PDB file of C-alpha atoms in Angstrom:
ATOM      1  CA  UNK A 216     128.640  29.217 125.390  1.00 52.00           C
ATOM      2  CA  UNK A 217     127.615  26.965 122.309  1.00 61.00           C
ATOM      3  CA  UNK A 218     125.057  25.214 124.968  1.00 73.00           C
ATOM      4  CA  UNK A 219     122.912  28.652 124.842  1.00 68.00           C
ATOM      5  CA  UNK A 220     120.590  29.026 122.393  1.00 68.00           C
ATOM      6  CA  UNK A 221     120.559  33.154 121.768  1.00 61.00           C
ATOM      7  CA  UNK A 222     117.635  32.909 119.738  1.00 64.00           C
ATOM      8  CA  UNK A 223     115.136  32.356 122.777  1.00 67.00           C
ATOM      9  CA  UNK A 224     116.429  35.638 124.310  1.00 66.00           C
ATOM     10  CA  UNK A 225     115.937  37.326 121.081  1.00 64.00           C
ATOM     11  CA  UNK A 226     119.723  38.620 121.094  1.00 60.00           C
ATOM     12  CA  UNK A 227     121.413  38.343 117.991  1.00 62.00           C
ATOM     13  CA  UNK A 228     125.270  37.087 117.844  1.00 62.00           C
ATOM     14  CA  UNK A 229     126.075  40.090 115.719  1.00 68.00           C
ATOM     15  CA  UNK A 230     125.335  43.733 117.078  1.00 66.00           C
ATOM     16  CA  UNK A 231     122.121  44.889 115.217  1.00 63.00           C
ATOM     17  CA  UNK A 232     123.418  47.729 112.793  1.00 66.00           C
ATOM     18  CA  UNK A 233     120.203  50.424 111.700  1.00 62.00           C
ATOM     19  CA  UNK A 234     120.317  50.566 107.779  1.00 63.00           C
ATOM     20  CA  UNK A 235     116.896  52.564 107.563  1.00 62.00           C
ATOM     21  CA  UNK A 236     115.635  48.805 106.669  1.00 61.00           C
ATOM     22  CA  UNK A 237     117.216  48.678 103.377  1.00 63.00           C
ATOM     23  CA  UNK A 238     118.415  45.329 103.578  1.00 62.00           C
ATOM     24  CA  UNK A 239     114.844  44.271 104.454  1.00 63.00           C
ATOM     25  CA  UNK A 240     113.359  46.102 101.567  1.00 64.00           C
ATOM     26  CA  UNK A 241     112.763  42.848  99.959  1.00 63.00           C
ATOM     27  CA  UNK A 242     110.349  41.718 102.721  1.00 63.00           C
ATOM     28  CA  UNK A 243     107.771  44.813 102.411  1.00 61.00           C
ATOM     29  CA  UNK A 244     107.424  44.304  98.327  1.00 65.00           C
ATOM     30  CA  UNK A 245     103.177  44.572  97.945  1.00 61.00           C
ATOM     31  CA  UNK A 246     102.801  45.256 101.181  1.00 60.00           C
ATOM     32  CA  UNK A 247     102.899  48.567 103.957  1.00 59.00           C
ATOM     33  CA  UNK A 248     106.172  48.967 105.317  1.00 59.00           C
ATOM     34  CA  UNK A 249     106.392  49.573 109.382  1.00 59.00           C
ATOM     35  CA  UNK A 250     107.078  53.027 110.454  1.00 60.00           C
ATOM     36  CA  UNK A 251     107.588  54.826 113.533  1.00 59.00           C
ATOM     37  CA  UNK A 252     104.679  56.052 115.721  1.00 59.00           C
ATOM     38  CA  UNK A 253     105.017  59.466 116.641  1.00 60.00           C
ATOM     39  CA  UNK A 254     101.678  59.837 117.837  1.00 60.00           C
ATOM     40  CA  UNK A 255     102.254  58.783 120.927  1.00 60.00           C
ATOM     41  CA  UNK A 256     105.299  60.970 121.593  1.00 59.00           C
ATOM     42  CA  UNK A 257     105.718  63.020 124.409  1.00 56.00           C
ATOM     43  CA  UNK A 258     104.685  66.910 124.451  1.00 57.00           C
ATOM     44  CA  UNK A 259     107.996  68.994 123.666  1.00 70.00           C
ATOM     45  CA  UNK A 260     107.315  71.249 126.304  1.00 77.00           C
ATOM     46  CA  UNK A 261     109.689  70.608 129.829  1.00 80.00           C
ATOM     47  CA  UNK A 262     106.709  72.008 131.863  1.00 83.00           C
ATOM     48  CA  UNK A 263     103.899  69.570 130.984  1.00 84.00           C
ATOM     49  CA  UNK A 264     106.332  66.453 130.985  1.00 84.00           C
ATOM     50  CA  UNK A 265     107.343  67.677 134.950  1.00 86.00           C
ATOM     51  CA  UNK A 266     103.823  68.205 135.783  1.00 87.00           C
ATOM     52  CA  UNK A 267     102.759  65.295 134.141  1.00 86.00           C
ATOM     53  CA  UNK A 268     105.698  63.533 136.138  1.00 88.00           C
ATOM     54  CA  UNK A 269     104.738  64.924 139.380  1.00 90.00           C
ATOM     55  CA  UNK A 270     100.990  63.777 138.479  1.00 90.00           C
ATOM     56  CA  UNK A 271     101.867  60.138 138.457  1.00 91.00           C
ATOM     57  CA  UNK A 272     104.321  60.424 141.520  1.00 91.00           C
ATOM     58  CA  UNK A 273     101.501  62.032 143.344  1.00 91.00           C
ATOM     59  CA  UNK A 274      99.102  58.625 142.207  1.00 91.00           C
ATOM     60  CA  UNK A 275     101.565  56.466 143.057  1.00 92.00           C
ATOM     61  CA  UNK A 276     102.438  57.785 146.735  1.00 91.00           C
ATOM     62  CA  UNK A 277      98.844  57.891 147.742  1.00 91.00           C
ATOM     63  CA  UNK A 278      97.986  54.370 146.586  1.00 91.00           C
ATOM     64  CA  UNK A 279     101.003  53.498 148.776  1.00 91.00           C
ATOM     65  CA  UNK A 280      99.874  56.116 151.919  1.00 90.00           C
ATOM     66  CA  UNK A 281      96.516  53.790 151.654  1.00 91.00           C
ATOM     67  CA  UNK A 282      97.947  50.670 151.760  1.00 91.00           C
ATOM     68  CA  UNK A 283     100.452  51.591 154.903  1.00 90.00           C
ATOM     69  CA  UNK A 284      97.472  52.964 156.642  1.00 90.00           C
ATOM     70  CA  UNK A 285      95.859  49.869 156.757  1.00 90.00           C
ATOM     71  CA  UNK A 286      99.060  48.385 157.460  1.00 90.00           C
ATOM     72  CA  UNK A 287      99.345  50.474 160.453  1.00 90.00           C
ATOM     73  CA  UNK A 288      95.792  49.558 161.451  1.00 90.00           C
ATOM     74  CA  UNK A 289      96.304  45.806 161.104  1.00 90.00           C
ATOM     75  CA  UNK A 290      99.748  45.754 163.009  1.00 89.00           C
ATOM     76  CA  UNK A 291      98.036  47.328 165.438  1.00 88.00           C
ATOM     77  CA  UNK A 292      95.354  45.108 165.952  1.00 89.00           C
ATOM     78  CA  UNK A 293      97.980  42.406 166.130  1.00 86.00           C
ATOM     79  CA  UNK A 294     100.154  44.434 168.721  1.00 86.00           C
ATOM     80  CA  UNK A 295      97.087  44.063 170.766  1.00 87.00           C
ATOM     81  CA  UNK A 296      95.539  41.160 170.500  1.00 85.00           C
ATOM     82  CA  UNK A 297      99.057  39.263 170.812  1.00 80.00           C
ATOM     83  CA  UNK A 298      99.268  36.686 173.334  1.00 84.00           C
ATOM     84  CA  UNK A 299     103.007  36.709 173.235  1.00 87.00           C
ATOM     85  CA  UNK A 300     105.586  39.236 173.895  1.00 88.00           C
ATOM     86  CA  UNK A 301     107.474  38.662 170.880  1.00 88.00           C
ATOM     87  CA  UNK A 302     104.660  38.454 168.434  1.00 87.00           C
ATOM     88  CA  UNK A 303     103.356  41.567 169.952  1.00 86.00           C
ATOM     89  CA  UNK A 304     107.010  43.706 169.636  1.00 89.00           C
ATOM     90  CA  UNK A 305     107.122  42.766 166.213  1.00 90.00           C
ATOM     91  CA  UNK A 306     103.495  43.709 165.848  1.00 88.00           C
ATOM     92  CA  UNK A 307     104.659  47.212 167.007  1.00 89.00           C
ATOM     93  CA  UNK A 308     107.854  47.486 164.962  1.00 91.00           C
ATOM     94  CA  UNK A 309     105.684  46.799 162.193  1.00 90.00           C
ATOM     95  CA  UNK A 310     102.851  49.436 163.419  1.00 89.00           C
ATOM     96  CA  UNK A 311     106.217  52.404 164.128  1.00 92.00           C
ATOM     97  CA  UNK A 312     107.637  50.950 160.707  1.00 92.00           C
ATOM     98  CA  UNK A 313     104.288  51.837 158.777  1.00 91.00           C
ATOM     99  CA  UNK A 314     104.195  55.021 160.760  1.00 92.00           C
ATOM    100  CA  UNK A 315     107.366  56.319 159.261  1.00 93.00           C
ATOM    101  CA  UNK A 316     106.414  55.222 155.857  1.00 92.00           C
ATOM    102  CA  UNK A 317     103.276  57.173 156.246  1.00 92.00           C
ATOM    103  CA  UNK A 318     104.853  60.436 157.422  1.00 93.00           C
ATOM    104  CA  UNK A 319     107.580  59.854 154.667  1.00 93.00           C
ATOM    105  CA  UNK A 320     105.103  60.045 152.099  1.00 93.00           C
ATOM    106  CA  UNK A 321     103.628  63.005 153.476  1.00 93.00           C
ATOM    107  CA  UNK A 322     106.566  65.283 153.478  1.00 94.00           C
ATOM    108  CA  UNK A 323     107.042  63.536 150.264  1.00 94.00           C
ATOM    109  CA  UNK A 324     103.470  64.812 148.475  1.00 92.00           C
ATOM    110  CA  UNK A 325     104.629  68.163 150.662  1.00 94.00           C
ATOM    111  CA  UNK A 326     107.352  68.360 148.939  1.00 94.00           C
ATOM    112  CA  UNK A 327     105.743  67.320 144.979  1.00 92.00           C
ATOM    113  CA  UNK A 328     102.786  69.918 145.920  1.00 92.00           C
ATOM    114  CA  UNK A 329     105.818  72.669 146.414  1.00 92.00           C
ATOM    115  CA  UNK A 330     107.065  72.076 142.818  1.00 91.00           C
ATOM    116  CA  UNK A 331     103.721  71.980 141.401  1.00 91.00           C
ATOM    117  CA  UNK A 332     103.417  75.355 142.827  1.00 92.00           C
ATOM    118  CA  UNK A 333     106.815  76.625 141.514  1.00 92.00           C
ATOM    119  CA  UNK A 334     106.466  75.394 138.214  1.00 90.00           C
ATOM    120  CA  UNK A 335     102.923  76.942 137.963  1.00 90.00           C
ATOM    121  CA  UNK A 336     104.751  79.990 139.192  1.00 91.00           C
ATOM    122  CA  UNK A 337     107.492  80.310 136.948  1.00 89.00           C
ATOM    123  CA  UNK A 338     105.015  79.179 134.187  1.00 88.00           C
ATOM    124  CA  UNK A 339     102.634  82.088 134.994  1.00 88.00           C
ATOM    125  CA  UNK A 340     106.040  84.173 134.844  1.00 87.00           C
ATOM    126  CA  UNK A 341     107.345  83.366 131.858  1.00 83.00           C
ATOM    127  CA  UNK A 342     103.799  83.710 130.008  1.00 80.00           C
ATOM    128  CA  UNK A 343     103.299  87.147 131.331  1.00 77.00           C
ATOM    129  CA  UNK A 344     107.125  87.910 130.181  1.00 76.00           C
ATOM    130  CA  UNK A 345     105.979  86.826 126.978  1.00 73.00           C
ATOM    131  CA  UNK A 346     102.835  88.702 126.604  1.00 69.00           C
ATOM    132  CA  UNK A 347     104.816  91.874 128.074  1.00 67.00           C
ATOM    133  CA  UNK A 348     106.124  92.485 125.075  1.00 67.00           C
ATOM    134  CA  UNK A 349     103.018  92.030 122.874  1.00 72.00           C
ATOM    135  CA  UNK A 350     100.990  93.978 125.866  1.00 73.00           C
ATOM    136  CA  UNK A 351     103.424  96.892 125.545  1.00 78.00           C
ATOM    137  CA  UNK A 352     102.982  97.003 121.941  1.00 80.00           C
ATOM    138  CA  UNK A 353      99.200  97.409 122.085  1.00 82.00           C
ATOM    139  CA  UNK A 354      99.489  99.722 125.064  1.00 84.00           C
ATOM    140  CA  UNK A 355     102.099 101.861 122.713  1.00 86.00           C
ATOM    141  CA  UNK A 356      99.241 101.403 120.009  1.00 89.00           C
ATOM    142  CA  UNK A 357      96.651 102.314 122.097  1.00 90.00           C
ATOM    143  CA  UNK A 358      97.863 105.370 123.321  1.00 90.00           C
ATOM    144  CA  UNK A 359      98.952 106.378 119.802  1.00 92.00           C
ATOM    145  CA  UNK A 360      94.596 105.938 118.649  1.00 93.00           C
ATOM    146  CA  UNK A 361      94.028 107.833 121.895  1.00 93.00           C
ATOM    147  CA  UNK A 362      96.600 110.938 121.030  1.00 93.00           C
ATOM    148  CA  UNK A 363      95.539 110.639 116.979  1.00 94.00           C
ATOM    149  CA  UNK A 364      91.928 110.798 118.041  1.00 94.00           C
ATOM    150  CA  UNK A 365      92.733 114.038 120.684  1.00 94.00           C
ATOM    151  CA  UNK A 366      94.295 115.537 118.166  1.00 94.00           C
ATOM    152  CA  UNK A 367      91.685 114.746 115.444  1.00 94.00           C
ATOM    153  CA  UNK A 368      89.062 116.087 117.729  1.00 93.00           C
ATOM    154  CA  UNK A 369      91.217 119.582 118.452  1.00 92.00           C
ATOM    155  CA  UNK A 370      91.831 120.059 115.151  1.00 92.00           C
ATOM    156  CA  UNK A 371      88.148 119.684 114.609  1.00 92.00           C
ATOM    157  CA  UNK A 372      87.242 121.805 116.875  1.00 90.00           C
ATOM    158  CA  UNK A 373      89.588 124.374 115.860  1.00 90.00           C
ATOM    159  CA  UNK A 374      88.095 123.842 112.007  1.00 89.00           C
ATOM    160  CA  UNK A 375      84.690 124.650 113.437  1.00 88.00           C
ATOM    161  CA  UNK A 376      85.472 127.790 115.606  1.00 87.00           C
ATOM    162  CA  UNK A 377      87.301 129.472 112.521  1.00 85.00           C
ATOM    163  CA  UNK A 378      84.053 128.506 110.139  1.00 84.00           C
ATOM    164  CA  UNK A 379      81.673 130.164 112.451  1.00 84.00           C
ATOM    165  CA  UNK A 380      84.549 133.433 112.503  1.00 79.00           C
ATOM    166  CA  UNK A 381      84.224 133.355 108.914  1.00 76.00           C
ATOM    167  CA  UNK A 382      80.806 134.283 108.725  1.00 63.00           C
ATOM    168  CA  UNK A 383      78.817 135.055 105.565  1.00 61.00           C
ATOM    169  CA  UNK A 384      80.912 138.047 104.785  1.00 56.00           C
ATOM    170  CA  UNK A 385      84.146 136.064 103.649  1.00 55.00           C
ATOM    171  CA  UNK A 386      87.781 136.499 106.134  1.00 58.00           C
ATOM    172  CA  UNK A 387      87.589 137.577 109.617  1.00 56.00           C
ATOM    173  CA  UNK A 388      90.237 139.752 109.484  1.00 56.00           C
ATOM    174  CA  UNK A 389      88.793 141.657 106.307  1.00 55.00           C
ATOM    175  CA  UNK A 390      85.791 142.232 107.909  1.00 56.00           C
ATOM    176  CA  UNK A 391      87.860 143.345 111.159  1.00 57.00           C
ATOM    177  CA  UNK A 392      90.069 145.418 109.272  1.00 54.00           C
ATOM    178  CA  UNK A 393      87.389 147.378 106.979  1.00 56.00           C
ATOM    179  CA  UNK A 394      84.877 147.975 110.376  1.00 54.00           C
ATOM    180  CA  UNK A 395      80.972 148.014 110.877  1.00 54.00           C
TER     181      UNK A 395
END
């Protein structure tokens, strides 16, 4: 063990204990200490990190559906311009091999396409259970402008059917009660 040196691996022969750098304080006198990044961290919400997961796989498997395409294409040029038997099996095993792959990756983008969907789903469901409760709240408020205003308007109404009852003479029912 004393034959390794530990330093060109960068591993220390002590475990590395976090302090918040206060033993290193010393070093960053007069000058900017290092802190962390957080910039660059990822978004806090589940959804985005899974779609932006399933984004990448999605990248990934059709760089690789390309390249066993023309995999399949160039085994199967082989398998036929082979002279001998053997070279052109294993020109076909390769072609069926590449095959597979590609219809593996298929069901596989299948199968990422039907998450995408469910998470947009159950994205679109939880938003709309969210704004339920606000949308019932301005639907109650709503209605409550809509019955104020009715009853506004009634009550209006009402105000302007007794006025014209009044008449110049003073009460209705006076002028009722005492006759022509």
């Amino acid at each position: 063990m004393d034959a390794i040196d530990l330093d060109l691996f960068g591993v220390l022969p002590a475990p590395a204990v976090y302090d918040g750098l206060a033993g290193r304080q010393a070093l960053f006198k007069g000058g900017a200490a290092p802190l962390l990044d957080i910039k660059a961290q990822a978004p806090l919400d589940p959804f985005l990190d899974m779609q932006a997961m399933l984004l990448e796989m999605t990248k990934e498997l059709r760089e690789r559906f390309q390249r066993f395409q023309s995999q399949r294409a160039l085994a199967e040029g082989d398998a036929d311009g082979a002279r001998d038997e053997a070279l052109r099996k294993q020109a076909q095993a390769d072609a069926k091999a590449a095959i597979e792959a590609v219809s593996l990756i298929v069901r596989t983008l299948e199968k990422i396409d039907s998450l995408q969907r469910t998470l947009l789903n159950a994205r679109a469901e939880a938003d709309a259970a969210a704004d339920g409760a606000e949308d019932e709240a301005a639907l109650a408020a709503e209605f409550d402008r809509l019955v104020e205003d009715r009853v506004k308007e009634r009550l209006y109404a009402a105000k302007e059917d007794w006025m014209r009852g009044l008449g110049p003479g003073g009460d209705a029912a006076a002028r009722a009660a005492s006759g022509p």
